[in-house]
Amino acid sequence: MAGNVRVITINENIMSKNETVADKIRSDLSAQGTFFLNVMSSPGSGKTTTLTALINRLKDELRIAEMDVDIKTSIDAQRVADATGIRAMQINNGGLCHIDADMTSRAIEQFGVADTDLLILENIGNLVCPAEFDTGAHKNVMLLSIPEGDDKPLKYPLMFQVCDVIIFNKIDTLPAFDFDMDKAKQRILALNPKATFFAVSAKTGEGMDALADWVRNQVAQIQKA
């Protein structure tokens, strides 16, 4: 005798709570004139080095704070603080592969960012989970380093779909790797036609001024609103 199977349909968006909290973060930070930037990438892409170079270009004109997410240790947050002199906070997320809006909200509350022009979240190194959760940031940025290859948009499409800005990082290594930047851009634009691109090397400084100008403009837009 065949067993009975009951099928139910759940229409509620399981991410609705996260989206509600994320919207509140954006609203609250916008009201106080703080631009919130969420930076994602795979491990070893150069997030910390690039952010350090970016912060050092902006710290004399903007009040900047950085939150760093890792499973363990405070190495990256300490590196940023030591290299830039800004306030940095380490978030250890208990072994999860992501940080969501509720975690972000609690971290912001504990950190205190009322006197901050630019708040940066250096998200955990992962090309899957972080893309699934809205953190409440005004803009999402993703670093794709040259040694990773130009096929990453094909393998991890959601990450490229949710990011407003794609940074091609470590461009000083282009001669050593088979990376086709035009092909990478075409693949990304097929997923996200509105994506903005920067090509940078934190090591040589190439492209960093243009990236800093973009951040300045984003902060100015939030503070004029």
PDB file of C-alpha atoms in Angstrom:
ATOM      1  CA  MET A   1       0.000   0.000   0.000  1.00  0.00           C
ATOM      2  CA  ALA A   2       1.447   3.316  -1.034  1.00  0.00           C
ATOM      3  CA  GLY A   3       1.996   5.918   1.648  1.00  0.00           C
ATOM      4  CA  ASN A   4       0.323   9.299   1.585  1.00  0.00           C
ATOM      5  CA  VAL A   5       2.419  12.342   0.854  1.00  0.00           C
ATOM      6  CA  ARG A   6       1.202  15.770   1.868  1.00  0.00           C
ATOM      7  CA  VAL A   7       2.420  18.664  -0.220  1.00  0.00           C
ATOM      8  CA  ILE A   8       2.292  22.218   1.070  1.00  0.00           C
ATOM      9  CA  THR A   9       3.312  25.443  -0.618  1.00  0.00           C
ATOM     10  CA  ILE A  10       5.103  28.144   1.365  1.00  0.00           C
ATOM     11  CA  ASN A  11       4.799  31.482  -0.357  1.00  0.00           C
ATOM     12  CA  GLU A  12       6.664  33.578   2.186  1.00  0.00           C
ATOM     13  CA  ASN A  13      10.138  34.553   1.104  1.00  0.00           C
ATOM     14  CA  ILE A  14      12.483  32.822   3.547  1.00  0.00           C
ATOM     15  CA  MET A  15      14.861  35.756   3.119  1.00  0.00           C
ATOM     16  CA  SER A  16      12.200  38.361   3.876  1.00  0.00           C
ATOM     17  CA  LYS A  17      13.406  38.938   7.445  1.00  0.00           C
ATOM     18  CA  ASN A  18      16.956  39.425   6.223  1.00  0.00           C
ATOM     19  CA  GLU A  19      15.787  41.891   3.568  1.00  0.00           C
ATOM     20  CA  THR A  20      13.777  43.856   6.131  1.00  0.00           C
ATOM     21  CA  VAL A  21      16.799  44.200   8.428  1.00  0.00           C
ATOM     22  CA  ALA A  22      19.061  45.044   5.471  1.00  0.00           C
ATOM     23  CA  ASP A  23      16.708  47.805   4.327  1.00  0.00           C
ATOM     24  CA  LYS A  24      16.708  49.287   7.839  1.00  0.00           C
ATOM     25  CA  ILE A  25      20.516  49.291   7.940  1.00  0.00           C
ATOM     26  CA  ARG A  26      20.637  51.163   4.613  1.00  0.00           C
ATOM     27  CA  SER A  27      17.983  53.629   5.728  1.00  0.00           C
ATOM     28  CA  ASP A  28      19.635  54.350   9.081  1.00  0.00           C
ATOM     29  CA  LEU A  29      23.108  54.755   7.594  1.00  0.00           C
ATOM     30  CA  SER A  30      21.812  56.949   4.769  1.00  0.00           C
ATOM     31  CA  ALA A  31      20.087  59.187   7.301  1.00  0.00           C
ATOM     32  CA  GLN A  32      23.363  59.785   9.139  1.00  0.00           C
ATOM     33  CA  GLY A  33      25.402  60.211   5.948  1.00  0.00           C
ATOM     34  CA  THR A  34      27.391  56.972   6.116  1.00  0.00           C
ATOM     35  CA  PHE A  35      28.140  55.109   2.884  1.00  0.00           C
ATOM     36  CA  PHE A  36      28.303  51.340   3.502  1.00  0.00           C
ATOM     37  CA  LEU A  37      30.426  49.230   1.136  1.00  0.00           C
ATOM     38  CA  ASN A  38      30.351  45.412   1.159  1.00  0.00           C
ATOM     39  CA  VAL A  39      33.497  43.847  -0.370  1.00  0.00           C
ATOM     40  CA  MET A  40      33.481  40.184  -1.409  1.00  0.00           C
ATOM     41  CA  SER A  41      35.874  37.777  -3.122  1.00  0.00           C
ATOM     42  CA  SER A  42      37.439  34.356  -2.909  1.00  0.00           C
ATOM     43  CA  PRO A  43      40.179  33.703  -0.336  1.00  0.00           C
ATOM     44  CA  GLY A  44      43.571  35.072  -1.380  1.00  0.00           C
ATOM     45  CA  SER A  45      42.213  37.532  -3.927  1.00  0.00           C
ATOM     46  CA  GLY A  46      43.905  40.474  -2.224  1.00  0.00           C
ATOM     47  CA  LYS A  47      40.935  42.101  -0.452  1.00  0.00           C
ATOM     48  CA  THR A  48      42.863  43.229   2.616  1.00  0.00           C
ATOM     49  CA  THR A  49      45.838  44.575   0.654  1.00  0.00           C
ATOM     50  CA  THR A  50      43.609  46.415  -1.804  1.00  0.00           C
ATOM     51  CA  LEU A  51      41.391  47.868   0.911  1.00  0.00           C
ATOM     52  CA  THR A  52      44.446  49.040   2.825  1.00  0.00           C
ATOM     53  CA  ALA A  53      45.732  50.864  -0.258  1.00  0.00           C
ATOM     54  CA  LEU A  54      42.285  52.356  -0.871  1.00  0.00           C
ATOM     55  CA  ILE A  55      41.827  53.497   2.735  1.00  0.00           C
ATOM     56  CA  ASN A  56      45.239  55.160   2.796  1.00  0.00           C
ATOM     57  CA  ARG A  57      44.181  57.235  -0.220  1.00  0.00           C
ATOM     58  CA  LEU A  58      40.985  58.382   1.494  1.00  0.00           C
ATOM     59  CA  LYS A  59      41.632  58.505   5.246  1.00  0.00           C
ATOM     60  CA  ASP A  60      42.781  62.143   5.340  1.00  0.00           C
ATOM     61  CA  GLU A  61      39.492  63.378   3.881  1.00  0.00           C
ATOM     62  CA  LEU A  62      36.939  60.796   5.038  1.00  0.00           C
ATOM     63  CA  ARG A  63      36.170  59.274   8.428  1.00  0.00           C
ATOM     64  CA  ILE A  64      36.534  55.553   7.719  1.00  0.00           C
ATOM     65  CA  ALA A  65      35.791  52.420   9.740  1.00  0.00           C
ATOM     66  CA  GLU A  66      36.255  48.803   8.648  1.00  0.00           C
ATOM     67  CA  MET A  67      34.647  45.545   9.776  1.00  0.00           C
ATOM     68  CA  ASP A  68      36.349  42.301   8.834  1.00  0.00           C
ATOM     69  CA  VAL A  69      34.598  38.906   8.779  1.00  0.00           C
ATOM     70  CA  ASP A  70      36.464  35.639   9.300  1.00  0.00           C
ATOM     71  CA  ILE A  71      35.713  32.282  10.875  1.00  0.00           C
ATOM     72  CA  LYS A  72      38.575  32.783  13.334  1.00  0.00           C
ATOM     73  CA  THR A  73      41.433  35.155  14.213  1.00  0.00           C
ATOM     74  CA  SER A  74      41.647  38.953  13.994  1.00  0.00           C
ATOM     75  CA  ILE A  75      44.593  38.970  11.589  1.00  0.00           C
ATOM     76  CA  ASP A  76      43.016  40.955   8.747  1.00  0.00           C
ATOM     77  CA  ALA A  77      41.350  43.568  10.956  1.00  0.00           C
ATOM     78  CA  GLN A  78      44.654  44.086  12.759  1.00  0.00           C
ATOM     79  CA  ARG A  79      46.511  44.396   9.452  1.00  0.00           C
ATOM     80  CA  VAL A  80      44.128  47.113   8.282  1.00  0.00           C
ATOM     81  CA  ALA A  81      44.303  48.989  11.586  1.00  0.00           C
ATOM     82  CA  ASP A  82      48.099  48.813  11.729  1.00  0.00           C
ATOM     83  CA  ALA A  83      48.585  49.851   8.104  1.00  0.00           C
ATOM     84  CA  THR A  84      46.047  52.684   8.021  1.00  0.00           C
ATOM     85  CA  GLY A  85      45.429  53.870  11.585  1.00  0.00           C
ATOM     86  CA  ILE A  86      41.646  53.696  11.179  1.00  0.00           C
ATOM     87  CA  ARG A  87      39.219  51.934  13.518  1.00  0.00           C
ATOM     88  CA  ALA A  88      38.757  48.274  12.619  1.00  0.00           C
ATOM     89  CA  MET A  89      36.538  45.560  14.075  1.00  0.00           C
ATOM     90  CA  GLN A  90      36.890  41.803  13.684  1.00  0.00           C
ATOM     91  CA  ILE A  91      33.709  39.752  13.351  1.00  0.00           C
ATOM     92  CA  ASN A  92      34.177  36.036  14.006  1.00  0.00           C
ATOM     93  CA  ASN A  93      31.051  34.395  12.606  1.00  0.00           C
ATOM     94  CA  GLY A  94      31.258  31.022  14.354  1.00  0.00           C
ATOM     95  CA  GLY A  95      32.178  28.908  11.352  1.00  0.00           C
ATOM     96  CA  LEU A  96      29.448  30.094   8.990  1.00  0.00           C
ATOM     97  CA  CYS A  97      30.227  30.738   5.331  1.00  0.00           C
ATOM     98  CA  HIS A  98      28.434  34.096   5.327  1.00  0.00           C
ATOM     99  CA  ILE A  99      27.305  37.109   7.316  1.00  0.00           C
ATOM    100  CA  ASP A 100      23.682  38.209   7.119  1.00  0.00           C
ATOM    101  CA  ALA A 101      21.923  41.492   7.842  1.00  0.00           C
ATOM    102  CA  ASP A 102      21.113  40.648  11.454  1.00  0.00           C
ATOM    103  CA  MET A 103      24.772  39.854  12.218  1.00  0.00           C
ATOM    104  CA  THR A 104      25.812  43.027  10.425  1.00  0.00           C
ATOM    105  CA  SER A 105      23.284  45.115  12.345  1.00  0.00           C
ATOM    106  CA  ARG A 106      24.509  43.807  15.702  1.00  0.00           C
ATOM    107  CA  ALA A 107      28.125  44.411  14.721  1.00  0.00           C
ATOM    108  CA  ILE A 108      27.372  47.991  13.644  1.00  0.00           C
ATOM    109  CA  GLU A 109      25.561  48.641  16.916  1.00  0.00           C
ATOM    110  CA  GLN A 110      28.507  47.369  18.964  1.00  0.00           C
ATOM    111  CA  PHE A 111      31.089  49.120  16.782  1.00  0.00           C
ATOM    112  CA  GLY A 112      29.412  52.512  16.703  1.00  0.00           C
ATOM    113  CA  VAL A 113      29.605  54.324  13.357  1.00  0.00           C
ATOM    114  CA  ALA A 114      27.718  57.564  14.016  1.00  0.00           C
ATOM    115  CA  ASP A 115      30.769  59.683  13.125  1.00  0.00           C
ATOM    116  CA  THR A 116      31.702  57.668  10.023  1.00  0.00           C
ATOM    117  CA  ASP A 117      31.598  58.755   6.363  1.00  0.00           C
ATOM    118  CA  LEU A 118      32.641  55.391   4.920  1.00  0.00           C
ATOM    119  CA  LEU A 119      31.956  51.990   6.490  1.00  0.00           C
ATOM    120  CA  ILE A 120      33.627  49.027   4.788  1.00  0.00           C
ATOM    121  CA  LEU A 121      32.670  45.391   5.364  1.00  0.00           C
ATOM    122  CA  GLU A 122      35.419  43.009   4.273  1.00  0.00           C
ATOM    123  CA  ASN A 123      33.250  39.950   3.854  1.00  0.00           C
ATOM    124  CA  ILE A 124      34.413  36.377   4.378  1.00  0.00           C
ATOM    125  CA  GLY A 125      36.397  34.849   1.502  1.00  0.00           C
ATOM    126  CA  ASN A 126      33.825  32.780  -0.381  1.00  0.00           C
ATOM    127  CA  LEU A 127      32.247  33.111  -3.834  1.00  0.00           C
ATOM    128  CA  VAL A 128      28.962  31.388  -2.928  1.00  0.00           C
ATOM    129  CA  CYS A 129      27.335  32.093   0.451  1.00  0.00           C
ATOM    130  CA  PRO A 130      28.084  35.835   0.860  1.00  0.00           C
ATOM    131  CA  ALA A 131      26.339  36.551  -2.449  1.00  0.00           C
ATOM    132  CA  GLU A 132      23.104  35.073  -1.089  1.00  0.00           C
ATOM    133  CA  PHE A 133      22.717  37.488   1.836  1.00  0.00           C
ATOM    134  CA  ASP A 134      21.983  41.218   1.668  1.00  0.00           C
ATOM    135  CA  THR A 135      24.120  42.819   4.384  1.00  0.00           C
ATOM    136  CA  GLY A 136      22.445  46.219   4.182  1.00  0.00           C
ATOM    137  CA  ALA A 137      25.300  47.745   2.198  1.00  0.00           C
ATOM    138  CA  HIS A 138      24.627  50.537  -0.277  1.00  0.00           C
ATOM    139  CA  LYS A 139      26.918  48.906  -2.838  1.00  0.00           C
ATOM    140  CA  ASN A 140      28.428  45.439  -3.316  1.00  0.00           C
ATOM    141  CA  VAL A 141      31.953  45.130  -4.694  1.00  0.00           C
ATOM    142  CA  MET A 142      33.661  41.947  -5.824  1.00  0.00           C
ATOM    143  CA  LEU A 143      37.385  41.407  -6.397  1.00  0.00           C
ATOM    144  CA  LEU A 144      38.402  38.988  -9.142  1.00  0.00           C
ATOM    145  CA  SER A 145      42.162  38.518  -9.088  1.00  0.00           C
ATOM    146  CA  ILE A 146      43.987  37.734 -12.297  1.00  0.00           C
ATOM    147  CA  PRO A 147      45.481  34.410 -11.051  1.00  0.00           C
ATOM    148  CA  GLU A 148      41.948  33.061 -10.453  1.00  0.00           C
ATOM    149  CA  GLY A 149      41.130  32.961 -14.170  1.00  0.00           C
ATOM    150  CA  ASP A 150      38.526  34.574 -16.408  1.00  0.00           C
ATOM    151  CA  ASP A 151      36.066  31.668 -16.049  1.00  0.00           C
ATOM    152  CA  LYS A 152      34.847  32.584 -12.544  1.00  0.00           C
ATOM    153  CA  PRO A 153      31.683  34.357 -13.824  1.00  0.00           C
ATOM    154  CA  LEU A 154      30.653  31.064 -15.419  1.00  0.00           C
ATOM    155  CA  LYS A 155      31.230  29.077 -12.231  1.00  0.00           C
ATOM    156  CA  TYR A 156      29.816  31.534  -9.684  1.00  0.00           C
ATOM    157  CA  PRO A 157      27.169  33.566 -11.543  1.00  0.00           C
ATOM    158  CA  LEU A 158      25.223  34.852  -8.507  1.00  0.00           C
ATOM    159  CA  MET A 159      28.254  36.651  -7.099  1.00  0.00           C
ATOM    160  CA  PHE A 160      28.637  38.622 -10.311  1.00  0.00           C
ATOM    161  CA  GLN A 161      24.911  39.261 -10.577  1.00  0.00           C
ATOM    162  CA  VAL A 162      24.606  40.914  -7.148  1.00  0.00           C
ATOM    163  CA  CYS A 163      27.724  43.091  -7.338  1.00  0.00           C
ATOM    164  CA  ASP A 164      27.578  46.675  -8.521  1.00  0.00           C
ATOM    165  CA  VAL A 165      31.334  46.868  -9.073  1.00  0.00           C
ATOM    166  CA  ILE A 166      33.833  44.281 -10.255  1.00  0.00           C
ATOM    167  CA  ILE A 167      37.491  44.964  -9.509  1.00  0.00           C
ATOM    168  CA  PHE A 168      40.030  43.077 -11.589  1.00  0.00           C
ATOM    169  CA  ASN A 169      42.813  42.820  -9.041  1.00  0.00           C
ATOM    170  CA  LYS A 170      46.538  42.015  -9.271  1.00  0.00           C
ATOM    171  CA  ILE A 171      46.730  43.285 -12.853  1.00  0.00           C
ATOM    172  CA  ASP A 172      50.504  43.473 -12.458  1.00  0.00           C
ATOM    173  CA  THR A 173      50.414  39.648 -12.844  1.00  0.00           C
ATOM    174  CA  LEU A 174      48.682  39.705 -16.252  1.00  0.00           C
ATOM    175  CA  PRO A 175      51.855  38.754 -18.169  1.00  0.00           C
ATOM    176  CA  ALA A 176      52.167  35.571 -16.114  1.00  0.00           C
ATOM    177  CA  PHE A 177      48.603  34.273 -16.489  1.00  0.00           C
ATOM    178  CA  ASP A 178      46.252  33.336 -19.298  1.00  0.00           C
ATOM    179  CA  PHE A 179      43.554  35.836 -18.345  1.00  0.00           C
ATOM    180  CA  ASP A 180      41.406  37.488 -21.023  1.00  0.00           C
ATOM    181  CA  MET A 181      39.952  40.659 -19.476  1.00  0.00           C
ATOM    182  CA  ASP A 182      37.658  41.374 -22.423  1.00  0.00           C
ATOM    183  CA  LYS A 183      36.237  37.857 -22.227  1.00  0.00           C
ATOM    184  CA  ALA A 184      35.756  38.191 -18.459  1.00  0.00           C
ATOM    185  CA  LYS A 185      33.888  41.491 -18.929  1.00  0.00           C
ATOM    186  CA  GLN A 186      31.631  39.982 -21.604  1.00  0.00           C
ATOM    187  CA  ARG A 187      30.750  37.080 -19.320  1.00  0.00           C
ATOM    188  CA  ILE A 188      30.001  39.422 -16.427  1.00  0.00           C
ATOM    189  CA  LEU A 189      27.923  41.836 -18.510  1.00  0.00           C
ATOM    190  CA  ALA A 190      25.826  38.919 -19.759  1.00  0.00           C
ATOM    191  CA  LEU A 191      24.895  38.323 -16.113  1.00  0.00           C
ATOM    192  CA  ASN A 192      24.859  41.933 -14.971  1.00  0.00           C
ATOM    193  CA  PRO A 193      24.605  44.580 -17.705  1.00  0.00           C
ATOM    194  CA  LYS A 194      24.947  47.432 -15.175  1.00  0.00           C
ATOM    195  CA  ALA A 195      28.263  46.274 -13.706  1.00  0.00           C
ATOM    196  CA  THR A 196      31.031  48.852 -13.331  1.00  0.00           C
ATOM    197  CA  PHE A 197      34.648  47.743 -13.775  1.00  0.00           C
ATOM    198  CA  PHE A 198      37.985  48.791 -12.324  1.00  0.00           C
ATOM    199  CA  ALA A 199      41.380  47.234 -13.013  1.00  0.00           C
ATOM    200  CA  VAL A 200      43.856  47.731 -10.192  1.00  0.00           C
ATOM    201  CA  SER A 201      47.098  46.654  -8.629  1.00  0.00           C
ATOM    202  CA  ALA A 202      47.547  47.494  -4.963  1.00  0.00           C
ATOM    203  CA  LYS A 203      51.202  46.561  -5.383  1.00  0.00           C
ATOM    204  CA  THR A 204      51.997  49.123  -8.083  1.00  0.00           C
ATOM    205  CA  GLY A 205      49.138  51.547  -7.422  1.00  0.00           C
ATOM    206  CA  GLU A 206      47.803  51.279 -10.965  1.00  0.00           C
ATOM    207  CA  GLY A 207      44.071  52.006 -11.108  1.00  0.00           C
ATOM    208  CA  MET A 208      43.755  52.782  -7.401  1.00  0.00           C
ATOM    209  CA  ASP A 209      43.145  56.516  -7.889  1.00  0.00           C
ATOM    210  CA  ALA A 210      40.164  55.834 -10.147  1.00  0.00           C
ATOM    211  CA  LEU A 211      38.720  53.438  -7.578  1.00  0.00           C
ATOM    212  CA  ALA A 212      39.222  56.012  -4.822  1.00  0.00           C
ATOM    213  CA  ASP A 213      37.425  58.623  -6.940  1.00  0.00           C
ATOM    214  CA  TRP A 214      34.447  56.274  -7.322  1.00  0.00           C
ATOM    215  CA  VAL A 215      34.247  55.803  -3.543  1.00  0.00           C
ATOM    216  CA  ARG A 216      34.466  59.577  -2.971  1.00  0.00           C
ATOM    217  CA  ASN A 217      31.572  60.075  -5.355  1.00  0.00           C
ATOM    218  CA  GLN A 218      29.452  57.437  -3.610  1.00  0.00           C
ATOM    219  CA  VAL A 219      30.041  59.041  -0.211  1.00  0.00           C
ATOM    220  CA  ALA A 220      29.165  62.461  -1.630  1.00  0.00           C
ATOM    221  CA  GLN A 221      25.905  61.155  -3.081  1.00  0.00           C
ATOM    222  CA  ILE A 222      24.830  59.690   0.262  1.00  0.00           C
ATOM    223  CA  GLN A 223      25.688  62.872   2.115  1.00  0.00           C
ATOM    224  CA  LYS A 224      23.869  65.111  -0.374  1.00  0.00           C
ATOM    225  CA  ALA A 225      20.656  63.096  -0.230  1.00  0.00           C
TER     226      ALA A 225
END
